[in-house]
Coordinates of C-alpha atoms and ligand atoms in Angstrom, one line a residue:
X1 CA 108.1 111.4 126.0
X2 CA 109.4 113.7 122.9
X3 CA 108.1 111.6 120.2
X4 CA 104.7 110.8 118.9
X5 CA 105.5 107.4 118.3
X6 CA 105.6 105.1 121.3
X7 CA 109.0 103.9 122.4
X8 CA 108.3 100.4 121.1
X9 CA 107.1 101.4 117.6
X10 CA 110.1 103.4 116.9
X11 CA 112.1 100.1 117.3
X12 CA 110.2 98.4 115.4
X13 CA 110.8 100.9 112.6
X14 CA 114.8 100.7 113.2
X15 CA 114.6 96.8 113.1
X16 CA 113.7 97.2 109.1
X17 CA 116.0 95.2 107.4
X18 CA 116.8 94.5 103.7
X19 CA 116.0 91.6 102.3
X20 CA 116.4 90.4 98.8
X21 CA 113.2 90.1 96.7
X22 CA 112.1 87.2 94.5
X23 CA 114.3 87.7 91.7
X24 CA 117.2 88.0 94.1
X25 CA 118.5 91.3 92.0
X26 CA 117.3 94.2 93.7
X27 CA 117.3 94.8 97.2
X28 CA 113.8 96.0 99.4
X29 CA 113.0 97.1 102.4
X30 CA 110.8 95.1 104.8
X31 CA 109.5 95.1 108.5
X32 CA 107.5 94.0 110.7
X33 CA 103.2 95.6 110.9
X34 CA 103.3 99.0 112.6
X35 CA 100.6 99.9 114.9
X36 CA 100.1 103.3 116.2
X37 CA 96.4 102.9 116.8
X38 CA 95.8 104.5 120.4
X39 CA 99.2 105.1 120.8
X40 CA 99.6 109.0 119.8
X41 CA 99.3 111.8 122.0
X42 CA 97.1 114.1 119.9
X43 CA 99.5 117.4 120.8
X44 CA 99.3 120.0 117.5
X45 CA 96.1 121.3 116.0
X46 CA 95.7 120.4 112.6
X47 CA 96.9 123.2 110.0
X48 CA 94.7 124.6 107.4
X49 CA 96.6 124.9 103.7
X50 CA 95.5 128.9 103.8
X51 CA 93.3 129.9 100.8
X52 CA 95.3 131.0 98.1
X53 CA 94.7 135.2 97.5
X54 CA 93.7 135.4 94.3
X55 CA 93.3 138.6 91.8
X56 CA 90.2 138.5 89.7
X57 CA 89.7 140.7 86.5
X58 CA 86.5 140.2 84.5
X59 CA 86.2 136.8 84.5
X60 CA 89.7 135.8 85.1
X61 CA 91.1 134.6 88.3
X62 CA 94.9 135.2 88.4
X63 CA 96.9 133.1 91.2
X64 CA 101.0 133.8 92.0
X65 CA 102.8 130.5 93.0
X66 CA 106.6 130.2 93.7
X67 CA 107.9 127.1 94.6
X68 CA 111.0 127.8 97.0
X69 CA 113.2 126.0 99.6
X70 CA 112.6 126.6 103.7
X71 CA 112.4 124.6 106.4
X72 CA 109.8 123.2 108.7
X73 CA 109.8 120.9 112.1
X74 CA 107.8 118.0 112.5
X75 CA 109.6 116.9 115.4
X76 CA 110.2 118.6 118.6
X77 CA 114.2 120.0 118.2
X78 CA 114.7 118.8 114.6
X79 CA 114.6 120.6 111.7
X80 CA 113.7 119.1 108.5
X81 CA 114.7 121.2 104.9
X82 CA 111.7 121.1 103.4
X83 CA 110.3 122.7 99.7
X84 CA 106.9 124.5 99.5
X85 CA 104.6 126.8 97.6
X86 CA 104.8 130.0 98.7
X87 CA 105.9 128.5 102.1
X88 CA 108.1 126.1 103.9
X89 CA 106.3 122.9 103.1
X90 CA 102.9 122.2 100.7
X91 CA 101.1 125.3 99.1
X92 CA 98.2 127.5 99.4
X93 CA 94.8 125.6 98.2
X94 CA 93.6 127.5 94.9
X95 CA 90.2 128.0 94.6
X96 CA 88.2 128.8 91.1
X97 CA 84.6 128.0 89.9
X98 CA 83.2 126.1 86.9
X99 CA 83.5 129.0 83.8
X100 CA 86.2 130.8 85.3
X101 CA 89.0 131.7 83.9
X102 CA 92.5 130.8 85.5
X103 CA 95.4 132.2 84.8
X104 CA 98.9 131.2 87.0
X105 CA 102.1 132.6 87.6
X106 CA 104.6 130.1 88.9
X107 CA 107.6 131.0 89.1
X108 CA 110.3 128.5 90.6
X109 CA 113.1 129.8 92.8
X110 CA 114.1 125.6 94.0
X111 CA 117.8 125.3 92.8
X112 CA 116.4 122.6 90.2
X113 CA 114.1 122.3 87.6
X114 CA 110.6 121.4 87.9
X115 CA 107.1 121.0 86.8
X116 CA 104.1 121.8 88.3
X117 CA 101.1 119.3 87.0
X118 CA 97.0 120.4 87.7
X119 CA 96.3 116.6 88.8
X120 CA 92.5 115.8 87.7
X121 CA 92.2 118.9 85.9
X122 CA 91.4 119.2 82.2
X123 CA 92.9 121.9 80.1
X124 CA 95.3 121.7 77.4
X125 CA 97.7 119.3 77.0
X126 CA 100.3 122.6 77.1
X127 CA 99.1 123.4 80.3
X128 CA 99.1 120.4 82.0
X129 CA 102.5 120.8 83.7
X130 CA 103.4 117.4 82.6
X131 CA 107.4 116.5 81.8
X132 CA 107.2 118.6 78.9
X133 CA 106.7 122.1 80.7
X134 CA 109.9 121.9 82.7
X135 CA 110.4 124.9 84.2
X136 CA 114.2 126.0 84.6
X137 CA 115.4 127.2 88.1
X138 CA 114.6 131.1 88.2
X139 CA 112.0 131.2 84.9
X140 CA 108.3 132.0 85.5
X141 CA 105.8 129.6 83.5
X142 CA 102.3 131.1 83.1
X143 CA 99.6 128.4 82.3
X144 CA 96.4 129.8 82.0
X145 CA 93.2 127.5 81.3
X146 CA 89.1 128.2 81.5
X147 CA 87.9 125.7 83.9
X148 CA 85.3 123.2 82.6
X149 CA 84.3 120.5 84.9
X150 CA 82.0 120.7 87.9
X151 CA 83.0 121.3 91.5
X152 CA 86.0 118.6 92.8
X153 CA 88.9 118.1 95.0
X154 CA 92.1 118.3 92.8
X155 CA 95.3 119.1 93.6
X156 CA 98.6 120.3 92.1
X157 CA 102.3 119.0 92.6
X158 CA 105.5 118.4 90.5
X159 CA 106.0 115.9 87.4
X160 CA 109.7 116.5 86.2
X161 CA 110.7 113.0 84.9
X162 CA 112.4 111.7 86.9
X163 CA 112.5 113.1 90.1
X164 CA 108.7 113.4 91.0
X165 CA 109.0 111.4 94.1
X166 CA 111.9 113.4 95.4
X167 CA 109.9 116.8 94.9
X168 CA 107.3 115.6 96.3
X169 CA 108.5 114.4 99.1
X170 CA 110.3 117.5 100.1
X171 CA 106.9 119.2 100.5
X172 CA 105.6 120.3 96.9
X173 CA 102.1 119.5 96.4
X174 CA 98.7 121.1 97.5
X175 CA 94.9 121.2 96.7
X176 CA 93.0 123.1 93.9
X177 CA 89.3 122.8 94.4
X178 CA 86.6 123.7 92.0
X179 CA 83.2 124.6 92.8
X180 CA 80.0 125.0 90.9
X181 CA 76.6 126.0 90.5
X182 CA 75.3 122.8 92.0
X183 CA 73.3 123.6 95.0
X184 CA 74.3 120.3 96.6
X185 CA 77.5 122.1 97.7
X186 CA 75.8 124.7 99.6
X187 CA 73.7 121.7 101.2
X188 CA 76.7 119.8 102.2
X189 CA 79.2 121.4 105.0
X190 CA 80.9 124.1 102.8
X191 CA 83.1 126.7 105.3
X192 CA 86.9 126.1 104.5
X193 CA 88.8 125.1 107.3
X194 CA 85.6 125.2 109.8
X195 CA 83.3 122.5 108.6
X196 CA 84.9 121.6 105.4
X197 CA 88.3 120.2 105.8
X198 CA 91.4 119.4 103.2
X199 CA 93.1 116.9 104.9
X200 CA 96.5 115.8 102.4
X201 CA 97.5 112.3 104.0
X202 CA 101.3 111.9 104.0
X203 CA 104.0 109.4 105.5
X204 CA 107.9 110.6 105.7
X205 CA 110.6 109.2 107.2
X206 CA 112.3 111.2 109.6
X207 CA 116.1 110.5 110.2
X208 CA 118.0 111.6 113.2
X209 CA 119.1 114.8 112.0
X210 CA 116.1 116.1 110.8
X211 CA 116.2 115.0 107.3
X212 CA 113.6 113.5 105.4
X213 CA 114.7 109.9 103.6
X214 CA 114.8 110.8 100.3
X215 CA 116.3 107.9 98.2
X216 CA 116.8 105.2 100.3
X217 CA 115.3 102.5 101.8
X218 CA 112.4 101.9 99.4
X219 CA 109.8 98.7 99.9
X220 CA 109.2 97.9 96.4
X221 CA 106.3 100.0 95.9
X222 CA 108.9 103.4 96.8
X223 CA 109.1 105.4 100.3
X224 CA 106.9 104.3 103.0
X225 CA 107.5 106.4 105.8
X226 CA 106.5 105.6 109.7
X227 CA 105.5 108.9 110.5
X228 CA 101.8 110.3 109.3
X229 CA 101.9 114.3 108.3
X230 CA 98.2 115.9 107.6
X231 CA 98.4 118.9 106.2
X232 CA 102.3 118.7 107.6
X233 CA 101.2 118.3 110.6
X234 CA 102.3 115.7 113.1
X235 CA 100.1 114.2 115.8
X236 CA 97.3 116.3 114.2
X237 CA 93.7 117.0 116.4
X238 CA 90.9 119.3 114.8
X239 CA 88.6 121.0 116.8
X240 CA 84.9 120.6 115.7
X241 CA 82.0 122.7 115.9
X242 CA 79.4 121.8 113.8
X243 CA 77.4 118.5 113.8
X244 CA 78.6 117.1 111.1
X245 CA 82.5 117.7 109.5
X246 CA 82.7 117.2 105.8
X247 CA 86.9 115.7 105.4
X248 CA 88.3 116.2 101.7
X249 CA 91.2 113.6 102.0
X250 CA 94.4 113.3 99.5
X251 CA 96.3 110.5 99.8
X252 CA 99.5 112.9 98.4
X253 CA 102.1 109.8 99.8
X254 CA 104.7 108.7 97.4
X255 CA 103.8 105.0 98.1
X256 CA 101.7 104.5 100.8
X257 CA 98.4 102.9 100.6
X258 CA 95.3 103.6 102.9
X259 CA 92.7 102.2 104.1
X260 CA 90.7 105.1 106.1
X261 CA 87.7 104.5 108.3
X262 CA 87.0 105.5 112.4
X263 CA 88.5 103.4 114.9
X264 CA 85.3 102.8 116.2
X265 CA 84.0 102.1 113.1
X266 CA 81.3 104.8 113.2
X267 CA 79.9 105.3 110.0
X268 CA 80.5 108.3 106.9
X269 CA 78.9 109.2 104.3
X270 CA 81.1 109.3 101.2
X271 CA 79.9 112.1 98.6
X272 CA 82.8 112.5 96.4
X273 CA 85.5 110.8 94.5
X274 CA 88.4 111.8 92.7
X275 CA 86.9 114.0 90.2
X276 CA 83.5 115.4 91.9
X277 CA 80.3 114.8 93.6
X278 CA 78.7 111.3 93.8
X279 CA 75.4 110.6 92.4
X280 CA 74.0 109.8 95.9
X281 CA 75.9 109.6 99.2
X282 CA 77.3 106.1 99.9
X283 CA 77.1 104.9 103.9
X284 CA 80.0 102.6 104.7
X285 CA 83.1 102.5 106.9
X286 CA 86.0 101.8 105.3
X287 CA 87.5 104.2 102.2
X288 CA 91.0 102.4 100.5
X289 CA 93.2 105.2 98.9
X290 CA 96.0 104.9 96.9
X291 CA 98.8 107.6 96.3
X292 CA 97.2 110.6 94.4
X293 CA 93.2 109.8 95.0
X294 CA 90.9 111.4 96.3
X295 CA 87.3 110.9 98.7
X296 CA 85.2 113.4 100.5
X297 CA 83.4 111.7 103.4
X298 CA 80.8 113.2 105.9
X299 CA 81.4 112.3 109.4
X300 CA 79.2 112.8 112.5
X301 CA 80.8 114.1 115.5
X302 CA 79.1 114.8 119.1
X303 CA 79.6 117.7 121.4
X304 CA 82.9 116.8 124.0
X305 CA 83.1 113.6 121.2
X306 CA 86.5 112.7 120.1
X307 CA 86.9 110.4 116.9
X308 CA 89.8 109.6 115.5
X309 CA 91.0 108.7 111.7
X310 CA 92.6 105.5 111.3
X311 CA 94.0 103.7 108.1
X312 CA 93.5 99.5 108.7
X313 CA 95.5 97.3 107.1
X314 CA 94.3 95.8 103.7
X315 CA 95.4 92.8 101.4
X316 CA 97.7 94.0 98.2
X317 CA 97.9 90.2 97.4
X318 CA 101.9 91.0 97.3
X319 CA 103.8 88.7 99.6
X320 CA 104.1 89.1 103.3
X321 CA 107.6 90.6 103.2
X322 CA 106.6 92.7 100.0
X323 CA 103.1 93.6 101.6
X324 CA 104.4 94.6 104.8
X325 CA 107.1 96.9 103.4
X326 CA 104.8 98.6 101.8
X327 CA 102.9 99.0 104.6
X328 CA 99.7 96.8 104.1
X329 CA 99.4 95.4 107.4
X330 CA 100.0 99.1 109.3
X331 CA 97.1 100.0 111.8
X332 CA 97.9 104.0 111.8
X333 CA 96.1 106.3 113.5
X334 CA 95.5 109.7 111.3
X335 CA 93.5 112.4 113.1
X336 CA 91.7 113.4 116.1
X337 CA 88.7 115.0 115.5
X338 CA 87.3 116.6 118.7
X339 CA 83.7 117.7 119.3
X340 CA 83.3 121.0 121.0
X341 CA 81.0 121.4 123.9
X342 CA 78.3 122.2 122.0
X343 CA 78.0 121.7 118.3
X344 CA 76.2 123.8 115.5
X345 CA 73.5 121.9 114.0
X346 CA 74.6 120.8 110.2
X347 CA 71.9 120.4 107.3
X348 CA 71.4 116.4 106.0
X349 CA 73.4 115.2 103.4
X350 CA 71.2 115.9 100.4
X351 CA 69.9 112.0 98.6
X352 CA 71.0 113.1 95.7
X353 CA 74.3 115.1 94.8
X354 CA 74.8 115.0 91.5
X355 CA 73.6 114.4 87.9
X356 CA 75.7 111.5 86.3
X357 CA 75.7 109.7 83.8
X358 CA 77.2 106.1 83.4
X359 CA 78.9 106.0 80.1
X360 CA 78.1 102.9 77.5
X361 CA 80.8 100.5 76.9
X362 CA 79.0 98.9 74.2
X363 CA 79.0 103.0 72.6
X364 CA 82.7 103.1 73.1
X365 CA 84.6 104.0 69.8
X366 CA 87.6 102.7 70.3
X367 CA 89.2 99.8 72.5
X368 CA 92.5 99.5 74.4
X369 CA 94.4 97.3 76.7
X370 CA 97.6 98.9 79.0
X371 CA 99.5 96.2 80.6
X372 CA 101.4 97.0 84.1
X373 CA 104.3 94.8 84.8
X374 CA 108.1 95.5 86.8
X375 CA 108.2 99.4 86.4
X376 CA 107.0 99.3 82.6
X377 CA 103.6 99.2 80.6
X378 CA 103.1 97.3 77.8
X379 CA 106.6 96.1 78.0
X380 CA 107.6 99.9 77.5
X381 CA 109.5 102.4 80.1
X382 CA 108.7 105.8 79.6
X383 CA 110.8 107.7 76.5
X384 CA 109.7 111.8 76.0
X385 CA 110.5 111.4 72.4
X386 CA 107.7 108.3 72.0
X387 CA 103.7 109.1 71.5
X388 CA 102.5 105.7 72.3
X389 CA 99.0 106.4 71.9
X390 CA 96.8 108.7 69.7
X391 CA 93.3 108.8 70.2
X392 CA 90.6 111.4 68.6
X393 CA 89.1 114.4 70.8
X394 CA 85.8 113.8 72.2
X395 CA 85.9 109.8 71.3
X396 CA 84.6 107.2 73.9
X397 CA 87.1 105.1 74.9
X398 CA 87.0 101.9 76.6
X399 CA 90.7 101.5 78.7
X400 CA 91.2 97.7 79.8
X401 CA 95.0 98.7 83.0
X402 CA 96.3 94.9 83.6
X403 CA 98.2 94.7 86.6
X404 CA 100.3 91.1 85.8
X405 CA 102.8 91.8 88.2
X406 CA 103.1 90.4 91.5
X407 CA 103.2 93.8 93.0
X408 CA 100.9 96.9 93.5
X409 CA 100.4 99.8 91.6
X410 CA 97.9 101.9 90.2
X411 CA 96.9 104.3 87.1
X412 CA 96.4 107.8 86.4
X413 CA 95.2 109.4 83.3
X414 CA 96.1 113.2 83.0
X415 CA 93.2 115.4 81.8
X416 CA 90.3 113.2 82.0
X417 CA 87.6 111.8 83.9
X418 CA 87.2 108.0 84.0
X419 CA 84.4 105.5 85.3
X420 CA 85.2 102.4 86.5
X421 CA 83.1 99.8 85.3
X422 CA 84.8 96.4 85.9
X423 CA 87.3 95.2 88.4
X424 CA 88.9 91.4 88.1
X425 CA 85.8 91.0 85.9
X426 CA 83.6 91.8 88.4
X427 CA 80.7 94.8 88.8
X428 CA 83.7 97.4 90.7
X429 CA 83.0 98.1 95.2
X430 CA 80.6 101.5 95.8
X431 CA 83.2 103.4 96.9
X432 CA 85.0 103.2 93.1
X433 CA 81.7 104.3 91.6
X434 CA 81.6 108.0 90.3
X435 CA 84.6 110.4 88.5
X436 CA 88.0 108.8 88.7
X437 CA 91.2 109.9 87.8
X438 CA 93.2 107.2 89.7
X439 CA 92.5 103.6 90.3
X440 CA 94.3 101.4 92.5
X441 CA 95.7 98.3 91.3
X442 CA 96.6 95.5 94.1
X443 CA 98.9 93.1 92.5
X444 CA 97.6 90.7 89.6
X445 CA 94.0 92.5 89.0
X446 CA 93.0 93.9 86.1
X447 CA 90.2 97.3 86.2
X448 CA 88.3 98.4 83.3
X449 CA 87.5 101.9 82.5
X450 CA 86.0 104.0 80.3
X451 CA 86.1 107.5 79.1
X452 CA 85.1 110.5 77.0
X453 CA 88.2 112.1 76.1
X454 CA 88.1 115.6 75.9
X455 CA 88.5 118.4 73.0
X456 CA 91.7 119.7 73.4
X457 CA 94.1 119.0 70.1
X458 CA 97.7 119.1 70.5
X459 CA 99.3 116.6 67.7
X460 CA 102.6 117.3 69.4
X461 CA 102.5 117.2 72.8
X462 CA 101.5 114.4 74.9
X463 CA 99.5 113.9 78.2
X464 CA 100.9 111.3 80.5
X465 CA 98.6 108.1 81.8
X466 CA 101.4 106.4 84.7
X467 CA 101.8 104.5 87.8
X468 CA 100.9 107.0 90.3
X469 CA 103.5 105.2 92.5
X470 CA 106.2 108.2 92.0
X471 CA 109.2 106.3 92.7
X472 CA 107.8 103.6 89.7
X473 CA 107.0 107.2 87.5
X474 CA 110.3 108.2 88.1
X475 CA 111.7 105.2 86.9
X476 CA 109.6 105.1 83.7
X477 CA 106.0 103.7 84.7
X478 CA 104.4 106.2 82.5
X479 CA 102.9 106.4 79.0
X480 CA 102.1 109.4 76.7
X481 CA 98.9 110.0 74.6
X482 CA 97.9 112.9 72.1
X483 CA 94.6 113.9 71.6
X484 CA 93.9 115.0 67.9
X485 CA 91.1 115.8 65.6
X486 CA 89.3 112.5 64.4
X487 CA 90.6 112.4 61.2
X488 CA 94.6 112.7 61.9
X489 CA 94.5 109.9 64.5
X490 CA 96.3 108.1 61.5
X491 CA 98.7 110.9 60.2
X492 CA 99.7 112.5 63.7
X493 CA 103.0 112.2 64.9
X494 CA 104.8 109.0 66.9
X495 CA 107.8 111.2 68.0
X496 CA 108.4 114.1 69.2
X497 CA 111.4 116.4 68.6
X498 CA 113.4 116.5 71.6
X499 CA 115.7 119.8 72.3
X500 CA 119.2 119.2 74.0
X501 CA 117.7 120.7 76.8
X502 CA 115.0 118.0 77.4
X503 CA 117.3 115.0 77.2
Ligands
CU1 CU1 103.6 101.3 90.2

């Protein structure tokens, strides 16, 4: 057989039909569970996002980044168009350590606009890459930022308003990691590509000619696609030669949520979260991740072992029809990890990984509440000309994200590191403990966070918080908030100028 998928599951796929949702105004795409789990033939080794080459000066490390159009096969005699970095499909993974200097030259030669956003990263708000850096087809942007948080997994991909899902989807994203001085990271497994692994999770749809869907048959949380890419590869195994593998895992899917843990259950250690290192390790077996978070687990795996990666299915208290769409109740099998004959010994995770700090709601200086509901919050879609929020540098902030609508989503705050401290009014799962950027939201649940926001000052230009959901971004899930000295909160601009060009 050809495909990866079994026979059966692929008609299972084509039986999707549309159905109408609750309203009975806008049409969805539903189907029945998939299930690849033991199904796959484990055929391509994994491939490694290469190390980006970088030019360092003094302190400065200067990366070169075009994003450009090729093409790529996933499947044996198709050829899918696909967008990439300075490649076919995803980018190089940037590298840069607490202190450094960055400086980036992007330059993009795609026959469209774009941006290109530094998820989890915090620099200033005119170097995010958020909708307001569009860069025009053929013009070089050159963002350059010091880096000042300690070692994480963060990665970069497009934010144009408007068409994030579709840019994304085509192939633009990849990871940007930060290291430190922390000597946990030399205690944990640290070798890129060897015993220290970027895996960026990603369903697509593949049509017959080659194609990825694109902007069509959406379940109402946007594209869920039947066919798993890591690191754009298909039917991925990954050879292992050390005792233990340390797996830095991106959900980078438009839509798709996962639920990852072994499909025998075998235990990992989880040692970081979106934004860095764990206090301690946390032992469990089950990780959920929803589009554009992050987890670093430690796995064990035997000589002549073979493990694989599995997402379960998981309740997103949506309806059955809704919930299935979107994929909740897929058993999908991710990643063979196979243990070589014999295996180097790996050092113990270290007890303890990292200082941290919970943060003190009753300390918080200022309150807010962000409600999500149909593709809006707070009763607002997204308008580039509207500041809806202003909050002071450096102020402690206590974020209550409401999810009243029947469906899931989730919430991302640009340039800042959040805890979670509540979830439906209850002390928030382990694996949500630690420095978020992104928190999943199943339908009807309500997180509370809580934050330090940082001391960049731009009075007139806004970071985004949104829906990480990029077909709900694109349609105007999304919120903008300038940070300004303490004592213009009052006097700082509500609106922004808008130039023809931006409309
Ligand atoms: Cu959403």
């Amino acid at each position: 057989m050809s495909l990866h998928l079994s026979r059966r599951t692929l008609l299972i796929a084509a039986a999707s039909t549309a159905v109408l949702s609750s309203t009975g105004c806008t049409a969805f795409s539903t189907r029945d569970p998939l299930t690849t789990a033991g199904k796959l033939s484990w055929r391509n080794p994994l491939q490694i996002p290469p190390l980006a080459e970088a030019t360092v000066s003094g302190n400065t490390r200067a990366f070169t980044l075009t994003a450009q159009t090729g093409s790529s096969t996933f499947l044996p005699g198709k050829t899918t168009p696909t967008w990439g970095y300075n490649g076919n499909f995803l980018g190089p993974t940037l590298r840069a350590s607490a202190g450094e200097k960055v400086a980036i030259t992007f330059t993009n030669s795609l026959p469209e606009p774009t941006a290109l956003h530094w998820h989890g990263m915090q620099l200033p708000a005119a170097m995010d890459g958020g909708p307001h850096q569009l860069i025009d087809t053929g013009a070089t942007w050159s963002p350059t930022w010091t880096i000042t948080q300690d070692a994480a997994t963060l990665w970069y991909h497009p934010h144009p308003h408007g068409q994030t899902e579709a840019h994304v989807t085509r192939g633009l994203a990849g990871f940007f990691l930060i290291d430190d001085d922390n000597p946990a990271g030399e205690q944990l497994p640290h070798e890129y590509g060897v015993d220290d692994i970027p895996l960026v999770v990603q369903d697509r749809t593949i049509e017959k000619d080659g194609t990825f869907t694109i902007d069509k048959n959406r379940a109402v949380t946007g594209l869920v696609g039947n066919t798993i890419l890591v690191n754009g590869t298909v039917t991925p195994y990954l050879p292992v030669t050390t005792s233990t593998v340390r797996l830095r895992i991106l959900n980078g899917s438009s839509a798709r949520i996962y639920n990852f843990g072994f499909a025998d259950d075998r235990e990992f250690q989880q040692v970081a979260t979106d934004n860095g290192l764990l206090a301690k390790p946390l032992t469990g077996t089950r990780i959920p991740l929803s589009p554009g978070e992050r987890a670093e687990i430690v796995v064990a795996v035997a000589a002549g072992e073979k493990a694989v990666l599995r997402s379960y299915p998981q309740d997103l208290r949506m309806t059955i029809a809704q919930g299935n769409g979107a994929g909740g109740a897929d058993t999908l099998d991710i990643l063979e990890l196979r243990g070589a004959a014999t295996v180097v010994p790996s050092l113990a995770v270290p007890a303890a990984l990292a200082a941290y700090t919970r943060l003190d709601r009753e300390a918080a200086d200022e309150t807010r509440g962000f409600e999500l509901n149909g593709r809006q919050i707070n009763g607002k879609t997204m308008d580039m000309s509207r500041i809806d929020t202003v909050v002071a540098a450096g102020a402690c902030e206590v974020w209550t994200v409401k999810n009243s609508h029947a469906q899931a989503h989730n919430f991302h705050v640009h340039n800042a590191r959040f805890q979670v401290i509540e979830m439906d009014g209850k002390q928030p799962e382990g694996y949500l403990d630690g420095w978020k950027d992104t928190v999943f939201l199943p339908a009807r649940s309500t997180a509370v966070i809580i934050m330090k926001m940082s001391s960049y000052t731009d009075p007139n230009l806004p970071y985004m918080y949104h829906c990480h959901m990029l077909w709900h971004e694109d349609l105007g899930m999304m919120g903008q908030f300038t940070i300004v000295k303490p004592d213009e909160v009052d006097t700082a601009p509500r609106t922004i100028e808008m130039s023809e060009h931006e409309h």
